[in-house]
Tab-separated table of C-alpha atoms in Angstrom:
chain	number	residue	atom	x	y	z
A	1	UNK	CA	0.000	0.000	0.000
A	2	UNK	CA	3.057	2.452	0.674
A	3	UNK	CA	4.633	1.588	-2.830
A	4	UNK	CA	1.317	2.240	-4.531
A	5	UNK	CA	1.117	5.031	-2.603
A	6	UNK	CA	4.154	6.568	-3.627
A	7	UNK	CA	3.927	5.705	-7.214
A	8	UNK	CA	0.616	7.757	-7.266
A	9	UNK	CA	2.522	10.869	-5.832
A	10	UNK	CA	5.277	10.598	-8.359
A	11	UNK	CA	2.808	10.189	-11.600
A	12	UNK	CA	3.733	12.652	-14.252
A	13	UNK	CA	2.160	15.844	-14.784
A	14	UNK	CA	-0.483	17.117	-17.332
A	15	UNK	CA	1.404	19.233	-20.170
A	16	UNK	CA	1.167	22.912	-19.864
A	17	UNK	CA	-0.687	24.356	-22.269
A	18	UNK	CA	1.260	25.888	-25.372
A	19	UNK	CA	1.789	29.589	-25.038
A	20	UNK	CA	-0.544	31.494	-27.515
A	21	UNK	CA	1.572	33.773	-29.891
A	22	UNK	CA	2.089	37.263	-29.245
A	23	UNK	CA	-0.019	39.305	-30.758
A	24	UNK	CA	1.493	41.738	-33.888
A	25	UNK	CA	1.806	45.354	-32.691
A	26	UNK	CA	-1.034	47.745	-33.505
A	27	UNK	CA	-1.179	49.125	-36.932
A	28	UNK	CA	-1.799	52.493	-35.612
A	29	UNK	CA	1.390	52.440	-32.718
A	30	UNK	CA	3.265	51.782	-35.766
A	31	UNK	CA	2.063	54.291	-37.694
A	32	UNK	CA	2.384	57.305	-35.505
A	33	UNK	CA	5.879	55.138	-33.470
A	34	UNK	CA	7.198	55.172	-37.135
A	35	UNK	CA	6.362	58.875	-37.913
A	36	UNK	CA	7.602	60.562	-35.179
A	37	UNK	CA	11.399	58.177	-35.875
A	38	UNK	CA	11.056	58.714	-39.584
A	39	UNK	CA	10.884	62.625	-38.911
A	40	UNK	CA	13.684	62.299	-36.329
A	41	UNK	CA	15.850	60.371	-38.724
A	42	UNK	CA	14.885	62.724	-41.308
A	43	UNK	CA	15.797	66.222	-39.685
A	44	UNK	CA	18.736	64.944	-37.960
A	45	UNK	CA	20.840	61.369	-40.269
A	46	UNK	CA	19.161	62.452	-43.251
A	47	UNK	CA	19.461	66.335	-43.481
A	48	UNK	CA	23.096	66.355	-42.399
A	49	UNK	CA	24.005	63.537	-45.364
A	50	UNK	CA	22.003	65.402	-47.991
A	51	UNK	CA	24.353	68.385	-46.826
A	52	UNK	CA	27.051	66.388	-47.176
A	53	UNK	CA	26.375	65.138	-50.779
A	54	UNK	CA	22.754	65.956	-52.514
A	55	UNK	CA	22.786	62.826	-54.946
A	56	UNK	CA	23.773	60.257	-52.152
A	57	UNK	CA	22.275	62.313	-49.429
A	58	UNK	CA	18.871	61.848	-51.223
A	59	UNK	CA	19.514	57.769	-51.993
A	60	UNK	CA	20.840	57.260	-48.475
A	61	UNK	CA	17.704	59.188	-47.129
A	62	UNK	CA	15.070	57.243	-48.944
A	63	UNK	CA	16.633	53.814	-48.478
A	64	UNK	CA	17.898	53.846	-44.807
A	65	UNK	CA	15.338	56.212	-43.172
A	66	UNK	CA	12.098	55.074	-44.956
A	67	UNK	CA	12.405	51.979	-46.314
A	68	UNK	CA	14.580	50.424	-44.000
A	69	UNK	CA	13.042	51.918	-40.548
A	70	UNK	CA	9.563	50.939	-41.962
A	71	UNK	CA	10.975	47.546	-42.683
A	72	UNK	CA	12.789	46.612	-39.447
A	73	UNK	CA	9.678	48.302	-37.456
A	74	UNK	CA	6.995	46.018	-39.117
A	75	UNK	CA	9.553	42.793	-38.634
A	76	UNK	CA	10.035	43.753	-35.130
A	77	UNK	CA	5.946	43.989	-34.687
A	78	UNK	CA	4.830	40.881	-36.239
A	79	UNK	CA	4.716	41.386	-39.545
A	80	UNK	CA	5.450	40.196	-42.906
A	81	UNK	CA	6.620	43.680	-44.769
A	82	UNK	CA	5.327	43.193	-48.095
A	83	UNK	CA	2.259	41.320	-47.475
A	84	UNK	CA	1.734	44.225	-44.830
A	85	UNK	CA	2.128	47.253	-47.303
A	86	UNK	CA	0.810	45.552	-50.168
A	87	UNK	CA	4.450	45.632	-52.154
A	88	UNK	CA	3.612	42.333	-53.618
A	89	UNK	CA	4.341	41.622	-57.553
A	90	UNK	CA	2.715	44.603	-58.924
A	91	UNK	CA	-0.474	44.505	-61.418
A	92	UNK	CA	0.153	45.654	-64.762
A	93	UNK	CA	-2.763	47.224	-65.431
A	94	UNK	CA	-3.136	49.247	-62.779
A	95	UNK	CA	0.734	50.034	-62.313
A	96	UNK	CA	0.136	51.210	-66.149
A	97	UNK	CA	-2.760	53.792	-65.716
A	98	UNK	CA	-1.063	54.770	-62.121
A	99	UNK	CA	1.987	55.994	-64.553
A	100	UNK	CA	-0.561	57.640	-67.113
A	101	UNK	CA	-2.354	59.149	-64.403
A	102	UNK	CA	0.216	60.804	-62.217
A	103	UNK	CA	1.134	62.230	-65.997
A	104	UNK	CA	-1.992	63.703	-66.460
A	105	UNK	CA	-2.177	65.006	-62.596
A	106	UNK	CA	1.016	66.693	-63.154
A	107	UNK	CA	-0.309	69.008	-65.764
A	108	UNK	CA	-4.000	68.851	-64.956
A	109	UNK	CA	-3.535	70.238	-61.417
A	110	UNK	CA	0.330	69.931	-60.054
A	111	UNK	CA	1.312	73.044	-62.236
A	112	UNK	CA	-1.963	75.367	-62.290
A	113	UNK	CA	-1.642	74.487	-58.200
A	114	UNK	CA	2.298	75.352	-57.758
A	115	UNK	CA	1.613	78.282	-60.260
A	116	UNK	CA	-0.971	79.807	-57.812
A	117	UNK	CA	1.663	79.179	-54.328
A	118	UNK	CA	4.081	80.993	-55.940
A	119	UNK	CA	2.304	83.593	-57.323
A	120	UNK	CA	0.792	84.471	-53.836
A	121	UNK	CA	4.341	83.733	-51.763
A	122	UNK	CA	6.699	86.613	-51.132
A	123	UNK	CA	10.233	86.105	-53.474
A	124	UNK	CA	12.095	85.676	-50.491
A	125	UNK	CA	10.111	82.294	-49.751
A	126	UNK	CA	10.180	81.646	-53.350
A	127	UNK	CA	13.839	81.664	-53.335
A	128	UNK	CA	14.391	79.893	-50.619
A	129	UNK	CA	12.345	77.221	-51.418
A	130	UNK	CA	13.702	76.976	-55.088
A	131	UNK	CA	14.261	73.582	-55.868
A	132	UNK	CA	16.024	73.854	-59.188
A	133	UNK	CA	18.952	74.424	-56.694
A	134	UNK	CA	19.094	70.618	-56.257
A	135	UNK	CA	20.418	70.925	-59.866
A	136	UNK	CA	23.207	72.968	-59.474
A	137	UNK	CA	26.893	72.473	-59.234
A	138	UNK	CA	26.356	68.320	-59.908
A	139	UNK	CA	28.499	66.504	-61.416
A	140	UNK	CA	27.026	64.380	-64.676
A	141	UNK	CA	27.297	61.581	-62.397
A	142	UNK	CA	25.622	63.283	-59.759
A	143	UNK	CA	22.614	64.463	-61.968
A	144	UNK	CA	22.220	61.324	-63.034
A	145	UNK	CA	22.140	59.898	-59.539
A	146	UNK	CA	19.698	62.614	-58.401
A	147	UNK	CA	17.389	61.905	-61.124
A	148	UNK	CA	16.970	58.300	-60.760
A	149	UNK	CA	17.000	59.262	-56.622
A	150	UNK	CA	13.722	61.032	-57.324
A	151	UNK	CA	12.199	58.624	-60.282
A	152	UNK	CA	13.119	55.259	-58.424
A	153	UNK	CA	14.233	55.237	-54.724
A	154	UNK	CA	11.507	58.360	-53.904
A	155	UNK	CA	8.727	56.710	-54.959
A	156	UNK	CA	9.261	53.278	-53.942
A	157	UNK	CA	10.360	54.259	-50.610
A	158	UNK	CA	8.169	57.265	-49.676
A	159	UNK	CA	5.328	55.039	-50.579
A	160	UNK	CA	6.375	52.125	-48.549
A	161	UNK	CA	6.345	54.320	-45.572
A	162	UNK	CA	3.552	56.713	-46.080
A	163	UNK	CA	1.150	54.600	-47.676
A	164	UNK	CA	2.020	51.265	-47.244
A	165	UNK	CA	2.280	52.082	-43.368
A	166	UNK	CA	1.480	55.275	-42.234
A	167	UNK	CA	-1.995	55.554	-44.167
A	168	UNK	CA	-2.889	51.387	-43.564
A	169	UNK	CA	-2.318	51.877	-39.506
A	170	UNK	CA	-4.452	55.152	-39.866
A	171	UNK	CA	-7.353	54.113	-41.829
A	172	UNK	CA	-10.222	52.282	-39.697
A	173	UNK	CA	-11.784	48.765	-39.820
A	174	UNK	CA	-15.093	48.982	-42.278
A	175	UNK	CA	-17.640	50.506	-42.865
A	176	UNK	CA	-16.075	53.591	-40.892
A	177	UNK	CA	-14.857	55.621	-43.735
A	178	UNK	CA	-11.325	55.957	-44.795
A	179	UNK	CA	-11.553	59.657	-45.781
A	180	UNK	CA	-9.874	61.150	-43.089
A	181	UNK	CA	-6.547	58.743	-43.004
A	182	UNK	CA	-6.043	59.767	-46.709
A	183	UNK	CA	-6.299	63.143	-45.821
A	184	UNK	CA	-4.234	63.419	-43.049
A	185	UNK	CA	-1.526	61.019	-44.572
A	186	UNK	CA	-1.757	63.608	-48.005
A	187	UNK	CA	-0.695	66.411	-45.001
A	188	UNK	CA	1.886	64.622	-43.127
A	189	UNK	CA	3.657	63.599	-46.690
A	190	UNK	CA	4.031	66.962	-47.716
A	191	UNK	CA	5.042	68.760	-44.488
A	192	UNK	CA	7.977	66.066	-44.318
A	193	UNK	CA	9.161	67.966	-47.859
A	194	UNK	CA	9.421	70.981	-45.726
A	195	UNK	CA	8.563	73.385	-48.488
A	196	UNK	CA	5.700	75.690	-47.421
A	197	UNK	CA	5.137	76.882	-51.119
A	198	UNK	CA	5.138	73.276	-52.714
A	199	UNK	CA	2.478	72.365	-49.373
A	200	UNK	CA	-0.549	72.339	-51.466
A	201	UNK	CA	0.645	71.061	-54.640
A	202	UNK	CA	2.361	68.099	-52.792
A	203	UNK	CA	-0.445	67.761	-51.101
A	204	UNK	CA	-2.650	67.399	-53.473
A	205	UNK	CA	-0.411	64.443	-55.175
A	206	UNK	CA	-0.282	62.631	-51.415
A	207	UNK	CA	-4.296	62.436	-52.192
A	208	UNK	CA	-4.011	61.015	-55.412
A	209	UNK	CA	-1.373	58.306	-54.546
A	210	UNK	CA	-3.316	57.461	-51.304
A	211	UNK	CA	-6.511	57.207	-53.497
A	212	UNK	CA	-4.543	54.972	-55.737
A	213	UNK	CA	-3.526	52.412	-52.694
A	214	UNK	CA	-7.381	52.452	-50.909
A	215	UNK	CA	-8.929	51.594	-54.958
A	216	UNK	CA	-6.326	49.151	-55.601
A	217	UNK	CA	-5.048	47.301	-52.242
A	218	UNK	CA	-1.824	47.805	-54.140
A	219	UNK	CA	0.859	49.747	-53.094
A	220	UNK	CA	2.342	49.632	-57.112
A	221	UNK	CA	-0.358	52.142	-58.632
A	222	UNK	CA	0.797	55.249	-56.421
A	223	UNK	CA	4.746	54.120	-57.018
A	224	UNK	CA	3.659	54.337	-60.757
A	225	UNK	CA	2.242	58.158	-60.360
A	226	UNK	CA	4.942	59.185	-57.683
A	227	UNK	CA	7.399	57.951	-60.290
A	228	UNK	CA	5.328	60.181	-63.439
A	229	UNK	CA	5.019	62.688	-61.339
A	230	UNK	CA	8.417	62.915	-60.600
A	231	UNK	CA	10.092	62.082	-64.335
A	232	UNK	CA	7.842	64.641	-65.855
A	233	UNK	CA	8.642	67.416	-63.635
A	234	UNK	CA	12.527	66.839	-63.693
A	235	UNK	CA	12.321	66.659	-67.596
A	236	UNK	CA	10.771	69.575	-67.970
A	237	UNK	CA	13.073	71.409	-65.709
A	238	UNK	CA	16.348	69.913	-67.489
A	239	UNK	CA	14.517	70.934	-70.926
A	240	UNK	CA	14.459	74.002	-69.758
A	241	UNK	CA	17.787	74.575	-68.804
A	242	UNK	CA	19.273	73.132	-71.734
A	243	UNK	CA	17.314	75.780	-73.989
A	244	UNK	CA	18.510	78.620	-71.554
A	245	UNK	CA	15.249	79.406	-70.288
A	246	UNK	CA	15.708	80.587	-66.226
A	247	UNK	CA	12.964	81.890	-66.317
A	248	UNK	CA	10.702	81.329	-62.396
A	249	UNK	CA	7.278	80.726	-62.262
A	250	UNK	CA	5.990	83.705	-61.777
A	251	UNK	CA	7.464	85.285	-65.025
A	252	UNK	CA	5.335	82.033	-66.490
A	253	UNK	CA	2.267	83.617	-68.974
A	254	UNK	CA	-0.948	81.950	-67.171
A	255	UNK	CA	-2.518	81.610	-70.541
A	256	UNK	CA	0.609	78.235	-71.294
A	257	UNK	CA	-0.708	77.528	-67.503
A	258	UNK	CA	-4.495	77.192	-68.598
A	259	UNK	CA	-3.482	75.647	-71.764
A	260	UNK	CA	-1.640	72.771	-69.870
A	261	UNK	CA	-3.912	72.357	-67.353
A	262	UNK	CA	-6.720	71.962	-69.658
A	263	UNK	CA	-4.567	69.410	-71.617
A	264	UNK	CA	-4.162	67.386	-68.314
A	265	UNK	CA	-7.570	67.831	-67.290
A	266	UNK	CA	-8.804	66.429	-71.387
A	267	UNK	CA	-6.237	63.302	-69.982
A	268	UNK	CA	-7.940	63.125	-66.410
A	269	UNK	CA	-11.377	62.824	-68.145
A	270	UNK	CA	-9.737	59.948	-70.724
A	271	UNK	CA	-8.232	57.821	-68.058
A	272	UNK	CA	-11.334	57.810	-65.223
A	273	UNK	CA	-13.654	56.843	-68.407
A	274	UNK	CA	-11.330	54.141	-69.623
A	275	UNK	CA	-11.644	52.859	-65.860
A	276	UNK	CA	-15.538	52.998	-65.996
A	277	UNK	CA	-15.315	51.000	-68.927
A	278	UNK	CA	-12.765	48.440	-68.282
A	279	UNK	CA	-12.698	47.802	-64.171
A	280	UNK	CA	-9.158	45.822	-65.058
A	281	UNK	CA	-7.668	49.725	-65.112
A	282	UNK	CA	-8.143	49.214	-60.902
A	283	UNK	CA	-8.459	45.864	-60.198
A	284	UNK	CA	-5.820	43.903	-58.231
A	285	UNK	CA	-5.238	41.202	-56.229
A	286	UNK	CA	-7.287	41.301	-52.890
A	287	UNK	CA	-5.008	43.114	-50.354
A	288	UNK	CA	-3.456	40.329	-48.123
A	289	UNK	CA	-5.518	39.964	-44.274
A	290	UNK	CA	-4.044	40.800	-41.310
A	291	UNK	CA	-3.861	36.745	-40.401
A	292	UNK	CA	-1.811	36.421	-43.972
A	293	UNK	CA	0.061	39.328	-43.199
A	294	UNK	CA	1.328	38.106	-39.630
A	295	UNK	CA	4.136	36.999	-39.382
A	296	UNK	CA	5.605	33.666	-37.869
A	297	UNK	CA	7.072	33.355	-34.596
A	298	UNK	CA	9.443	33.742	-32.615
A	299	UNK	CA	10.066	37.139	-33.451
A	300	UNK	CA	14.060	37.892	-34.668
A	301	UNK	CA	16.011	40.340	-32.247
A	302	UNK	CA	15.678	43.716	-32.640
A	303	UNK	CA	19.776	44.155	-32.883
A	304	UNK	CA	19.429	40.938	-35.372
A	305	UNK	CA	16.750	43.245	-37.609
A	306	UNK	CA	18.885	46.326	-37.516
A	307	UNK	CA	22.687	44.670	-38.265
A	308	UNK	CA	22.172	44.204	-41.760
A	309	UNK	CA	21.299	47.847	-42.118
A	310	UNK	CA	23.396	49.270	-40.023
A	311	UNK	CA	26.354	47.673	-41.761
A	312	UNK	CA	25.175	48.495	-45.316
A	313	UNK	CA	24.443	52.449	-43.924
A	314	UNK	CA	28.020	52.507	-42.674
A	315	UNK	CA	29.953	50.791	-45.948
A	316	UNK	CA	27.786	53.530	-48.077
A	317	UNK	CA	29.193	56.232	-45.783
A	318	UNK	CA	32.385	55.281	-45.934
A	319	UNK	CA	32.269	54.526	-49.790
A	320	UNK	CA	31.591	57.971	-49.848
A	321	UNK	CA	33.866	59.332	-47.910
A	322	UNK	CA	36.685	57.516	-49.841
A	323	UNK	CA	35.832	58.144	-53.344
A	324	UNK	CA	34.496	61.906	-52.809
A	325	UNK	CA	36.805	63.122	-49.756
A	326	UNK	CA	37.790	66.795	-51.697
A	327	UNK	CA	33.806	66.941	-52.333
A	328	UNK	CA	33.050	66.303	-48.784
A	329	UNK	CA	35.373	69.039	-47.349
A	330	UNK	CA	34.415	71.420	-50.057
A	331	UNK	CA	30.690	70.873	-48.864
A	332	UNK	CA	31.717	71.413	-45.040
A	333	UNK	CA	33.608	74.385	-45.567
A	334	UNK	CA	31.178	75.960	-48.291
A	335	UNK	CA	28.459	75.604	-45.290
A	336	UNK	CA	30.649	77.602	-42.947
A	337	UNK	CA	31.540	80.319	-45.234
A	338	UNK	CA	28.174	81.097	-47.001
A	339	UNK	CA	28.167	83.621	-49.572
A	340	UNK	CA	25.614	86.202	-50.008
A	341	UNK	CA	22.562	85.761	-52.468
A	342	UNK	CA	22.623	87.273	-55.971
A	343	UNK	CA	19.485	87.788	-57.784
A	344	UNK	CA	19.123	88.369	-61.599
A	345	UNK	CA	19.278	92.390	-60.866
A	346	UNK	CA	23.021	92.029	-59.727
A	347	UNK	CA	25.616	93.448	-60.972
A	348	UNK	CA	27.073	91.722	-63.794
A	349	UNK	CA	30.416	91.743	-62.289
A	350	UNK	CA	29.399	90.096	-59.511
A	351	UNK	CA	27.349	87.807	-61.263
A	352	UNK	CA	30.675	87.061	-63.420
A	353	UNK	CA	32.910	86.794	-60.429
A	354	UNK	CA	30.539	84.086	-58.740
A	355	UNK	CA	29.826	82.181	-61.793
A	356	UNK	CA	33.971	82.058	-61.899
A	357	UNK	CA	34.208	80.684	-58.584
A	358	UNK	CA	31.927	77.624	-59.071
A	359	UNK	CA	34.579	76.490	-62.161
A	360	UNK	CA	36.952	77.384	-59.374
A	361	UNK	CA	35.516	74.605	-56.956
A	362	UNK	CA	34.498	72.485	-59.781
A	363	UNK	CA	38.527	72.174	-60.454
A	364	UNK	CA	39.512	72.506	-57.126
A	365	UNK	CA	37.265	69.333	-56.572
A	366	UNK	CA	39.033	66.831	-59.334
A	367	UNK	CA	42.054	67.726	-58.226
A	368	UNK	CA	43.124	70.309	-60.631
A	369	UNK	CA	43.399	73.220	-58.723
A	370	UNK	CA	44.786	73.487	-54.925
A	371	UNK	CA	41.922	73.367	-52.350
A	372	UNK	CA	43.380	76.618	-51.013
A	373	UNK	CA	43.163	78.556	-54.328
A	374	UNK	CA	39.213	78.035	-53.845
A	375	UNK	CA	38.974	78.722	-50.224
A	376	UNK	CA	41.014	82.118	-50.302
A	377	UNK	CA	38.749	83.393	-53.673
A	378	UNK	CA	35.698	81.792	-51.806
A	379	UNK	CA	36.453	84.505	-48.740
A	380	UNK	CA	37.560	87.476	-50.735
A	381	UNK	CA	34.149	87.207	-52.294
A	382	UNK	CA	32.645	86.925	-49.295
A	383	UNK	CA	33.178	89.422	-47.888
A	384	UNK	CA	32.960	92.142	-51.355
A	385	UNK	CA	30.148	90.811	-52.160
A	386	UNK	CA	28.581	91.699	-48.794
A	387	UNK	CA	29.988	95.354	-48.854
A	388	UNK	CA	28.924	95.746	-52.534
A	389	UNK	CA	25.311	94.552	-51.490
A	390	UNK	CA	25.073	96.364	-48.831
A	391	UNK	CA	26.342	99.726	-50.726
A	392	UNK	CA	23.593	98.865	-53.157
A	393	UNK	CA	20.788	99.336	-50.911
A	394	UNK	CA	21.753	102.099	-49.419
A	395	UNK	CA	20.074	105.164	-50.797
């Protein structure tokens, strides 16, 4: 009776029960967690590298603040990233009348819109908003890297993040309506461009790419018209240069304004009545549910998620700082000896003089010239051009 006794006490006991999976973090904490990073890895990593060198500067800000934070944040919550944003194989179709679409916007509404900021905004804003400056003193290399920055790695990234993540966490469960996440996304993407007079027009596009991703599930469509938007607009610009127009918007005749716009708004009216008639223009594949988008567990390490990119972040760094070292401390000495703006109305001397110095730094940067040849004309003008401004507006 002991024995038996004892054997009962030692019997084996029932299996816990398994441990139910953890459940993926919130779409909304990883919308606004990822917004308020993204802006802090925006003002602070990816201002100071776009000061450092525009063409990378814009690459390296698309890639390792947007796409890469957005990626590593939906890992690290439970979730698959493409599945998630709706990045998977695009649809032709609708990639196809995204493209034609964003071309049509441009015209239809981007210009007549931008036309009217400027028009309204003091010159001083103008001018220091001006982004033809992105253009200038860039290497063929450079230009070439800046315009497939803004065609490829801008739209693919910017609408990974805002889209893909920021306007999914924000929009609600239906039938609530998803009006007002489009509409505060459209805002939030064009205040992170931090150009007051290209608010509305950006603005405006944030709308059209968000209405894009709610009609399709697809996160392709709005890469498509990001991209248009984007090609057209630097095309144009180049075009322009290469003919010798310099001419700013507001010396732009309104009647070639109305003329395009009503072009774009003739395409507009084409496109939405090709869609009526052939649903194929906006169909895609049905956007991936939160159970498919969930990733497996156990979740990888947080250091695990971020190694990869914090190795490739610091090889591109120091790529750049070996192959463009004279460019580098060009740029950092440039931003502590500014020189004073020259509008069209200076005087042609000094217009001369400063046009002189940038083939100065141009051979100064390949090596040509000595680095102190630049930096001693770069101060003389300096400071004359400061004392012949300043003896210009007095009376």
């Amino acid at each position: 009776m002991e024995d038996s006794a004892q054997g009962d006490s030692q019997s084996p006991q029932p299996p816990e029960p398994p441990v139910p999976p953890r459940a993926p973090t919130s779409p909304r904490t990883l919308a606004v967690a990822g917004t308020a990073l993204a802006l802090a890895f925006f003002l602070t990593v990816g201002a100071g590298v776009q000061l450092l060198n525009t063409a990378f500067g814009i690459w390296f800000t698309e890639f390792f603040v947007f796409f890469a934070l957005g990626w590593v944040l939906l890992r690290f919550g439970g979730w698959k990233p493409r599945e998630y944003t709706g990045l998977t194989p695009a649809p032709r179709a609708p990639t196809l009348f995204g493209f034609l679409l964003g071309v049509a916007n441009f015209f239809a509404l981007v210009i007549p819109i931008q036309y009217a900021a400027q028009s309204i905004a003091p010159e001083w804003l103008t001018k220091m908003f001006d982004g033809s400056r992105l253009f200038e003193g860039q290497t063929s290399v450079e230009l070439g890297l800046i315009l497939a920055g803004v065609s490829i790695a801008a739209p693919l990234c910017e609408e990974f993040f805002f889209r893909g993540i920021l306007q999914r966490g924000l929009t609600p469960a239906p039938p609530e309506s998803p009006v007002r996440a489009l509409v505060v996304t459209a805002v939030i993407f064009s205040a992170f461009h931090l150009d007051p007079v290209g608010f509305a027009a950006r603005a405006e596009l944030g709308l059209l790419f968000g209405w894009l991703y709610l009609r399709t599930g697809s996160l392709w469509p709005g890469i498509a018209a990001h991209a248009a938007n984007n090609i057209v607009s630097s095309v144009l610009f180049l075009a322009a240069k290469a003919m010798g127009q310099d001419a700013t918007d507001a010396e732009t005749d309104v009647r070639a304004v109305l003329a395009l716009a009503g072009l774009g708004f003739i395409g507009l009216s084409a496109l939405f009545t090709a869609a009526r008639h052939f649903p194929v223009l906006l169909a895609a594949p049905p956007r991936a549910t939160d159970e498919e988008a969930r990733a497996p567990e156990p979740r990888p390490a947080l250091a695990m998620l971020l190694l990869p990119w914090v190795v490739g972040a610091t090889v591109a760094l120091g790529g750049l700082a070996t192959l463009d070292t004279r460019g580098l401390s060009l740029n950092l000495y440039d931003m502590q000896h500014p020189l004073p703006e020259l509008g069209k109305d200076a005087p042609p001397g000094l217009l001369a003089e400063r046009k002189a110095l940038m083939v100065l730094r141009t051979s100064a940067r390949q090596g040509k010239t000595p680095m102190e040849d630049y930096r001693e004309e770069r101060e003389r003008q300096m400071r004359a051009h400061r004392q012949a401004l300043g003896a210009q507006k007095k009376p």
